Amino acid sequence: MRFLRLALVFAALFGVGYAYAAMRLFPAAEDPTDVDFTDIPDLTGVSLAEAGERLSALGLVSPEQGSLHHGEIPTGAVVAQRPLPGPL
């Protein structure tokens, strides 16, 4: 009987210690409903200058651009983007 009681006390202390350590090491995220999302515009086919202006208006920056030949999109326009258009 004494061994069972000691085992239960040890298990309870271990559980409390584990829960405390988990809360300290992995705190809960802040309120997930208090997140502001930004809608990323579709910039495909838009000139690089206009794409930069649209992003600046949203408070975003345009990263480095590379060049890629595309048969349907004119030279100097955005061919692809990352992240994709939509909420972010």
mmCIF file of N, CA and C in Angstrom:
data_model
loop_
_atom_site.group_PDB
_atom_site.id
_atom_site.type_symbol
_atom_site.label_atom_id
_atom_site.label_comp_id
_atom_site.label_asym_id
_atom_site.label_seq_id
_atom_site.Cartn_x
_atom_site.Cartn_y
_atom_site.Cartn_z
ATOM 1 N N MET A 1 0.818 -1.188 0.000
ATOM 2 C CA MET A 1 0.000 0.000 0.000
ATOM 3 C C MET A 1 0.870 1.263 0.000
ATOM 4 N N ARG A 2 1.926 1.212 0.779
ATOM 5 C CA ARG A 2 2.816 2.364 0.864
ATOM 6 C C ARG A 2 3.475 2.636 -0.490
ATOM 7 N N PHE A 3 3.852 1.578 -1.210
ATOM 8 C CA PHE A 3 4.470 1.726 -2.528
ATOM 9 C C PHE A 3 3.491 2.371 -3.511
ATOM 10 N N LEU A 4 2.222 1.972 -3.460
ATOM 11 C CA LEU A 4 1.207 2.533 -4.358
ATOM 12 C C LEU A 4 1.015 4.025 -4.087
ATOM 13 N N ARG A 5 0.956 4.400 -2.820
ATOM 14 C CA ARG A 5 0.793 5.805 -2.459
ATOM 15 C C ARG A 5 1.996 6.619 -2.930
ATOM 16 N N LEU A 6 3.195 6.089 -2.757
ATOM 17 C CA LEU A 6 4.409 6.770 -3.197
ATOM 18 C C LEU A 6 4.421 6.915 -4.719
ATOM 19 N N ALA A 7 3.989 5.883 -5.423
ATOM 20 C CA ALA A 7 3.932 5.938 -6.886
ATOM 21 C C ALA A 7 2.923 6.990 -7.348
ATOM 22 N N LEU A 8 1.769 7.082 -6.698
ATOM 23 C CA LEU A 8 0.757 8.084 -7.057
ATOM 24 C C LEU A 8 1.256 9.504 -6.797
ATOM 25 N N VAL A 9 1.929 9.712 -5.673
ATOM 26 C CA VAL A 9 2.489 11.032 -5.365
ATOM 27 C C VAL A 9 3.544 11.401 -6.400
ATOM 28 N N PHE A 10 4.407 10.453 -6.738
ATOM 29 C CA PHE A 10 5.436 10.703 -7.746
ATOM 30 C C PHE A 10 4.799 11.030 -9.100
ATOM 31 N N ALA A 11 3.781 10.274 -9.495
ATOM 32 C CA ALA A 11 3.106 10.516 -10.776
ATOM 33 C C ALA A 11 2.438 11.889 -10.787
ATOM 34 N N ALA A 12 1.812 12.269 -9.679
ATOM 35 C CA ALA A 12 1.155 13.572 -9.601
ATOM 36 C C ALA A 12 2.182 14.697 -9.687
ATOM 37 N N LEU A 13 3.284 14.575 -8.959
ATOM 38 C CA LEU A 13 4.324 15.601 -9.009
ATOM 39 C C LEU A 13 4.949 15.682 -10.398
ATOM 40 N N PHE A 14 5.162 14.535 -11.014
ATOM 41 C CA PHE A 14 5.709 14.519 -12.370
ATOM 42 C C PHE A 14 4.749 15.207 -13.340
ATOM 43 N N GLY A 15 3.462 14.917 -13.229
ATOM 44 C CA GLY A 15 2.462 15.531 -14.112
ATOM 45 C C GLY A 15 2.396 17.037 -13.945
ATOM 46 N N VAL A 16 2.416 17.498 -12.704
ATOM 47 C CA VAL A 16 2.382 18.945 -12.451
ATOM 48 C C VAL A 16 3.649 19.599 -12.989
ATOM 49 N N GLY A 17 4.791 18.982 -12.759
ATOM 50 C CA GLY A 17 6.052 19.528 -13.273
ATOM 51 C C GLY A 17 6.087 19.551 -14.786
ATOM 52 N N TYR A 18 5.579 18.500 -15.400
ATOM 53 C CA TYR A 18 5.542 18.436 -16.864
ATOM 54 C C TYR A 18 4.637 19.531 -17.425
ATOM 55 N N ALA A 19 3.461 19.698 -16.832
ATOM 56 C CA ALA A 19 2.529 20.728 -17.301
ATOM 57 C C ALA A 19 3.134 22.121 -17.138
ATOM 58 N N TYR A 20 3.783 22.369 -16.011
ATOM 59 C CA TYR A 20 4.411 23.674 -15.788
ATOM 60 C C TYR A 20 5.516 23.930 -16.812
ATOM 61 N N ALA A 21 6.360 22.927 -17.032
ATOM 62 C CA ALA A 21 7.455 23.086 -18.000
ATOM 63 C C ALA A 21 6.908 23.298 -19.407
ATOM 64 N N ALA A 22 5.858 22.578 -19.768
ATOM 65 C CA ALA A 22 5.271 22.732 -21.101
ATOM 66 C C ALA A 22 4.708 24.138 -21.287
ATOM 67 N N MET A 23 4.070 24.678 -20.256
ATOM 68 C CA MET A 23 3.518 26.038 -20.369
ATOM 69 C C MET A 23 4.622 27.088 -20.447
ATOM 70 N N ARG A 24 5.723 26.865 -19.760
ATOM 71 C CA ARG A 24 6.828 27.835 -19.789
ATOM 72 C C ARG A 24 7.601 27.761 -21.102
ATOM 73 N N LEU A 25 7.830 26.550 -21.606
ATOM 74 C CA LEU A 25 8.615 26.385 -22.826
ATOM 75 C C LEU A 25 7.805 26.654 -24.086
ATOM 76 N N PHE A 26 6.525 26.349 -24.062
ATOM 77 C CA PHE A 26 5.663 26.510 -25.234
ATOM 78 C C PHE A 26 4.433 27.323 -24.852
ATOM 79 N N PRO A 27 4.594 28.634 -24.656
ATOM 80 C CA PRO A 27 3.451 29.448 -24.237
ATOM 81 C C PRO A 27 2.378 29.482 -25.324
ATOM 82 N N ALA A 28 1.161 29.683 -24.911
ATOM 83 C CA ALA A 28 0.043 29.754 -25.856
ATOM 84 C C ALA A 28 0.219 30.971 -26.751
ATOM 85 N N ALA A 29 -0.201 30.828 -27.982
ATOM 86 C CA ALA A 29 -0.124 31.941 -28.928
ATOM 87 C C ALA A 29 -1.074 33.042 -28.482
ATOM 88 N N GLU A 30 -0.773 34.242 -28.925
ATOM 89 C CA GLU A 30 -1.679 35.340 -28.626
ATOM 90 C C GLU A 30 -3.005 35.076 -29.311
ATOM 91 N N ASP A 31 -3.971 35.889 -29.039
ATOM 92 C CA ASP A 31 -5.318 35.705 -29.564
ATOM 93 C C ASP A 31 -5.283 35.532 -31.080
ATOM 94 N N PRO A 32 -5.601 34.338 -31.594
ATOM 95 C CA PRO A 32 -5.515 34.108 -33.041
ATOM 96 C C PRO A 32 -6.544 34.889 -33.838
ATOM 97 N N THR A 33 -7.565 35.408 -33.176
ATOM 98 C CA THR A 33 -8.567 36.195 -33.903
ATOM 99 C C THR A 33 -8.136 37.644 -34.051
ATOM 100 N N ASP A 34 -7.029 38.020 -33.428
ATOM 101 C CA ASP A 34 -6.552 39.400 -33.471
ATOM 102 C C ASP A 34 -5.405 39.544 -34.473
ATOM 103 N N VAL A 35 -5.510 38.864 -35.607
ATOM 104 C CA VAL A 35 -4.464 38.881 -36.621
ATOM 105 C C VAL A 35 -4.948 39.682 -37.814
ATOM 106 N N ASP A 36 -4.102 40.571 -38.296
ATOM 107 C CA ASP A 36 -4.445 41.343 -39.486
ATOM 108 C C ASP A 36 -3.894 40.631 -40.707
ATOM 109 N N PHE A 37 -4.778 40.341 -41.648
ATOM 110 C CA PHE A 37 -4.361 39.721 -42.893
ATOM 111 C C PHE A 37 -4.224 40.791 -43.957
ATOM 112 N N THR A 38 -3.314 40.583 -44.882
ATOM 113 C CA THR A 38 -3.117 41.484 -46.010
ATOM 114 C C THR A 38 -3.481 40.734 -47.273
ATOM 115 N N ASP A 39 -4.287 41.349 -48.113
ATOM 116 C CA ASP A 39 -4.607 40.738 -49.393
ATOM 117 C C ASP A 39 -3.498 41.064 -50.375
ATOM 118 N N ILE A 40 -2.836 40.040 -50.851
ATOM 119 C CA ILE A 40 -1.769 40.205 -51.838
ATOM 120 C C ILE A 40 -2.420 40.318 -53.212
ATOM 121 N N PRO A 41 -2.164 41.403 -53.935
ATOM 122 C CA PRO A 41 -2.789 41.560 -55.250
ATOM 123 C C PRO A 41 -2.148 40.648 -56.290
ATOM 124 N N ASP A 42 -2.910 40.361 -57.340
ATOM 125 C CA ASP A 42 -2.379 39.589 -58.461
ATOM 126 C C ASP A 42 -1.598 40.552 -59.338
ATOM 127 N N LEU A 43 -0.298 40.365 -59.415
ATOM 128 C CA LEU A 43 0.571 41.281 -60.154
ATOM 129 C C LEU A 43 1.011 40.715 -61.496
ATOM 130 N N THR A 44 0.530 39.543 -61.858
ATOM 131 C CA THR A 44 0.939 38.908 -63.106
ATOM 132 C C THR A 44 0.519 39.763 -64.297
ATOM 133 N N GLY A 45 1.471 40.066 -65.169
ATOM 134 C CA GLY A 45 1.205 40.857 -66.365
ATOM 135 C C GLY A 45 1.329 42.351 -66.161
ATOM 136 N N VAL A 46 1.521 42.793 -64.922
ATOM 137 C CA VAL A 46 1.646 44.218 -64.598
ATOM 138 C C VAL A 46 3.115 44.612 -64.740
ATOM 139 N N SER A 47 3.374 45.850 -65.137
ATOM 140 C CA SER A 47 4.766 46.299 -65.262
ATOM 141 C C SER A 47 5.437 46.284 -63.893
ATOM 142 N N LEU A 48 6.761 46.157 -63.885
ATOM 143 C CA LEU A 48 7.500 46.109 -62.623
ATOM 144 C C LEU A 48 7.315 47.383 -61.814
ATOM 145 N N ALA A 49 7.276 48.529 -62.495
ATOM 146 C CA ALA A 49 7.099 49.802 -61.789
ATOM 147 C C ALA A 49 5.728 49.856 -61.121
ATOM 148 N N GLU A 50 4.691 49.464 -61.853
ATOM 149 C CA GLU A 50 3.342 49.493 -61.284
ATOM 150 C C GLU A 50 3.198 48.470 -60.156
ATOM 151 N N ALA A 51 3.820 47.309 -60.312
ATOM 152 C CA ALA A 51 3.778 46.297 -59.253
ATOM 153 C C ALA A 51 4.427 46.835 -57.980
ATOM 154 N N GLY A 52 5.565 47.523 -58.129
ATOM 155 C CA GLY A 52 6.219 48.121 -56.969
ATOM 156 C C GLY A 52 5.351 49.168 -56.301
ATOM 157 N N GLU A 53 4.643 49.978 -57.098
ATOM 158 C CA GLU A 53 3.748 50.999 -56.542
ATOM 159 C C GLU A 53 2.591 50.357 -55.782
ATOM 160 N N ARG A 54 2.019 49.307 -56.353
ATOM 161 C CA ARG A 54 0.898 48.627 -55.681
ATOM 162 C C ARG A 54 1.345 48.024 -54.353
ATOM 163 N N LEU A 55 2.524 47.423 -54.350
ATOM 164 C CA LEU A 55 3.027 46.831 -53.113
ATOM 165 C C LEU A 55 3.358 47.903 -52.080
ATOM 166 N N SER A 56 3.943 49.010 -52.519
ATOM 167 C CA SER A 56 4.271 50.106 -51.600
ATOM 168 C C SER A 56 3.016 50.681 -50.972
ATOM 169 N N ALA A 57 1.937 50.764 -51.747
ATOM 170 C CA ALA A 57 0.675 51.293 -51.221
ATOM 171 C C ALA A 57 0.125 50.409 -50.099
ATOM 172 N N LEU A 58 0.460 49.131 -50.122
ATOM 173 C CA LEU A 58 0.014 48.201 -49.083
ATOM 174 C C LEU A 58 1.016 48.089 -47.936
ATOM 175 N N GLY A 59 2.135 48.817 -48.044
ATOM 176 C CA GLY A 59 3.163 48.740 -47.012
ATOM 177 C C GLY A 59 4.073 47.539 -47.183
ATOM 178 N N LEU A 60 4.103 46.975 -48.384
ATOM 179 C CA LEU A 60 4.954 45.820 -48.670
ATOM 180 C C LEU A 60 6.123 46.257 -49.532
ATOM 181 N N VAL A 61 7.146 45.444 -49.584
ATOM 182 C CA VAL A 61 8.306 45.762 -50.413
ATOM 183 C C VAL A 61 8.426 44.737 -51.528
ATOM 184 N N SER A 62 8.989 45.175 -52.620
ATOM 185 C CA SER A 62 9.210 44.297 -53.761
ATOM 186 C C SER A 62 10.597 43.682 -53.634
ATOM 187 N N PRO A 63 10.684 42.361 -53.630
ATOM 188 C CA PRO A 63 11.997 41.721 -53.506
ATOM 189 C C PRO A 63 12.780 41.809 -54.811
ATOM 190 N N GLU A 64 13.972 41.259 -54.781
ATOM 191 C CA GLU A 64 14.790 41.218 -56.000
ATOM 192 C C GLU A 64 14.029 40.516 -57.106
ATOM 193 N N GLN A 65 14.221 41.021 -58.311
ATOM 194 C CA GLN A 65 13.555 40.401 -59.447
ATOM 195 C C GLN A 65 14.584 39.716 -60.317
ATOM 196 N N GLY A 66 14.169 38.637 -60.905
ATOM 197 C CA GLY A 66 14.984 37.964 -61.903
ATOM 198 C C GLY A 66 14.338 38.213 -63.253
ATOM 199 N N SER A 67 14.874 37.622 -64.271
ATOM 200 C CA SER A 67 14.251 37.789 -65.581
ATOM 201 C C SER A 67 13.923 36.420 -66.146
ATOM 202 N N LEU A 68 12.830 36.385 -66.883
ATOM 203 C CA LEU A 68 12.345 35.142 -67.448
ATOM 204 C C LEU A 68 11.569 35.476 -68.706
ATOM 205 N N HIS A 69 11.835 34.759 -69.774
ATOM 206 C CA HIS A 69 11.105 34.992 -71.020
ATOM 207 C C HIS A 69 9.785 34.237 -70.968
ATOM 208 N N HIS A 70 8.721 34.929 -71.341
ATOM 209 C CA HIS A 70 7.400 34.316 -71.391
ATOM 210 C C HIS A 70 6.759 34.710 -72.705
ATOM 211 N N GLY A 71 6.176 33.772 -73.392
ATOM 212 C CA GLY A 71 5.623 34.030 -74.713
ATOM 213 C C GLY A 71 4.393 34.908 -74.732
ATOM 214 N N GLU A 72 3.642 34.979 -73.643
ATOM 215 C CA GLU A 72 2.387 35.731 -73.639
ATOM 216 C C GLU A 72 2.452 37.027 -72.841
ATOM 217 N N ILE A 73 3.414 37.165 -71.947
ATOM 218 C CA ILE A 73 3.501 38.360 -71.102
ATOM 219 C C ILE A 73 4.602 39.248 -71.650
ATOM 220 N N PRO A 74 4.322 40.557 -71.807
ATOM 221 C CA PRO A 74 5.315 41.456 -72.401
ATOM 222 C C PRO A 74 6.579 41.597 -71.545
ATOM 223 N N THR A 75 7.666 41.977 -72.194
ATOM 224 C CA THR A 75 8.937 42.198 -71.513
ATOM 225 C C THR A 75 8.782 43.325 -70.492
ATOM 226 N N GLY A 76 9.381 43.144 -69.322
ATOM 227 C CA GLY A 76 9.312 44.160 -68.271
ATOM 228 C C GLY A 76 8.080 44.035 -67.398
ATOM 229 N N ALA A 77 7.333 42.953 -67.554
ATOM 230 C CA ALA A 77 6.134 42.739 -66.739
ATOM 231 C C ALA A 77 6.366 41.555 -65.801
ATOM 232 N N VAL A 78 5.537 41.470 -64.788
ATOM 233 C CA VAL A 78 5.630 40.384 -63.813
ATOM 234 C C VAL A 78 5.118 39.097 -64.455
ATOM 235 N N VAL A 79 5.936 38.050 -64.408
ATOM 236 C CA VAL A 79 5.564 36.756 -64.983
ATOM 237 C C VAL A 79 4.978 35.847 -63.902
ATOM 238 N N ALA A 80 5.558 35.888 -62.713
ATOM 239 C CA ALA A 80 5.102 35.046 -61.603
ATOM 240 C C ALA A 80 5.373 35.784 -60.304
ATOM 241 N N GLN A 81 4.724 35.354 -59.256
ATOM 242 C CA GLN A 81 4.935 36.005 -57.962
ATOM 243 C C GLN A 81 4.840 34.980 -56.851
ATOM 244 N N ARG A 82 5.529 35.321 -55.757
ATOM 245 C CA ARG A 82 5.467 34.537 -54.543
ATOM 246 C C ARG A 82 5.534 35.494 -53.383
ATOM 247 N N PRO A 83 4.590 35.516 -52.484
ATOM 248 C CA PRO A 83 3.466 34.615 -52.322
ATOM 249 C C PRO A 83 2.392 34.843 -53.383
ATOM 250 N N LEU A 84 1.552 33.844 -53.539
ATOM 251 C CA LEU A 84 0.472 33.920 -54.506
ATOM 252 C C LEU A 84 -0.556 34.955 -54.068
ATOM 253 N N PRO A 85 -1.365 35.447 -55.008
ATOM 254 C CA PRO A 85 -2.399 36.420 -54.650
ATOM 255 C C PRO A 85 -3.381 35.830 -53.642
ATOM 256 N N GLY A 86 -3.898 36.690 -52.784
ATOM 257 C CA GLY A 86 -4.883 36.267 -51.795
ATOM 258 C C GLY A 86 -4.485 36.737 -50.412
ATOM 259 N N PRO A 87 -5.266 36.339 -49.407
ATOM 260 C CA PRO A 87 -4.971 36.783 -48.037
ATOM 261 C C PRO A 87 -3.705 36.143 -47.494
ATOM 262 N N LEU A 88 -2.946 36.938 -46.770
ATOM 263 C CA LEU A 88 -1.700 36.460 -46.165
ATOM 264 C C LEU A 88 -1.589 37.034 -44.781
#
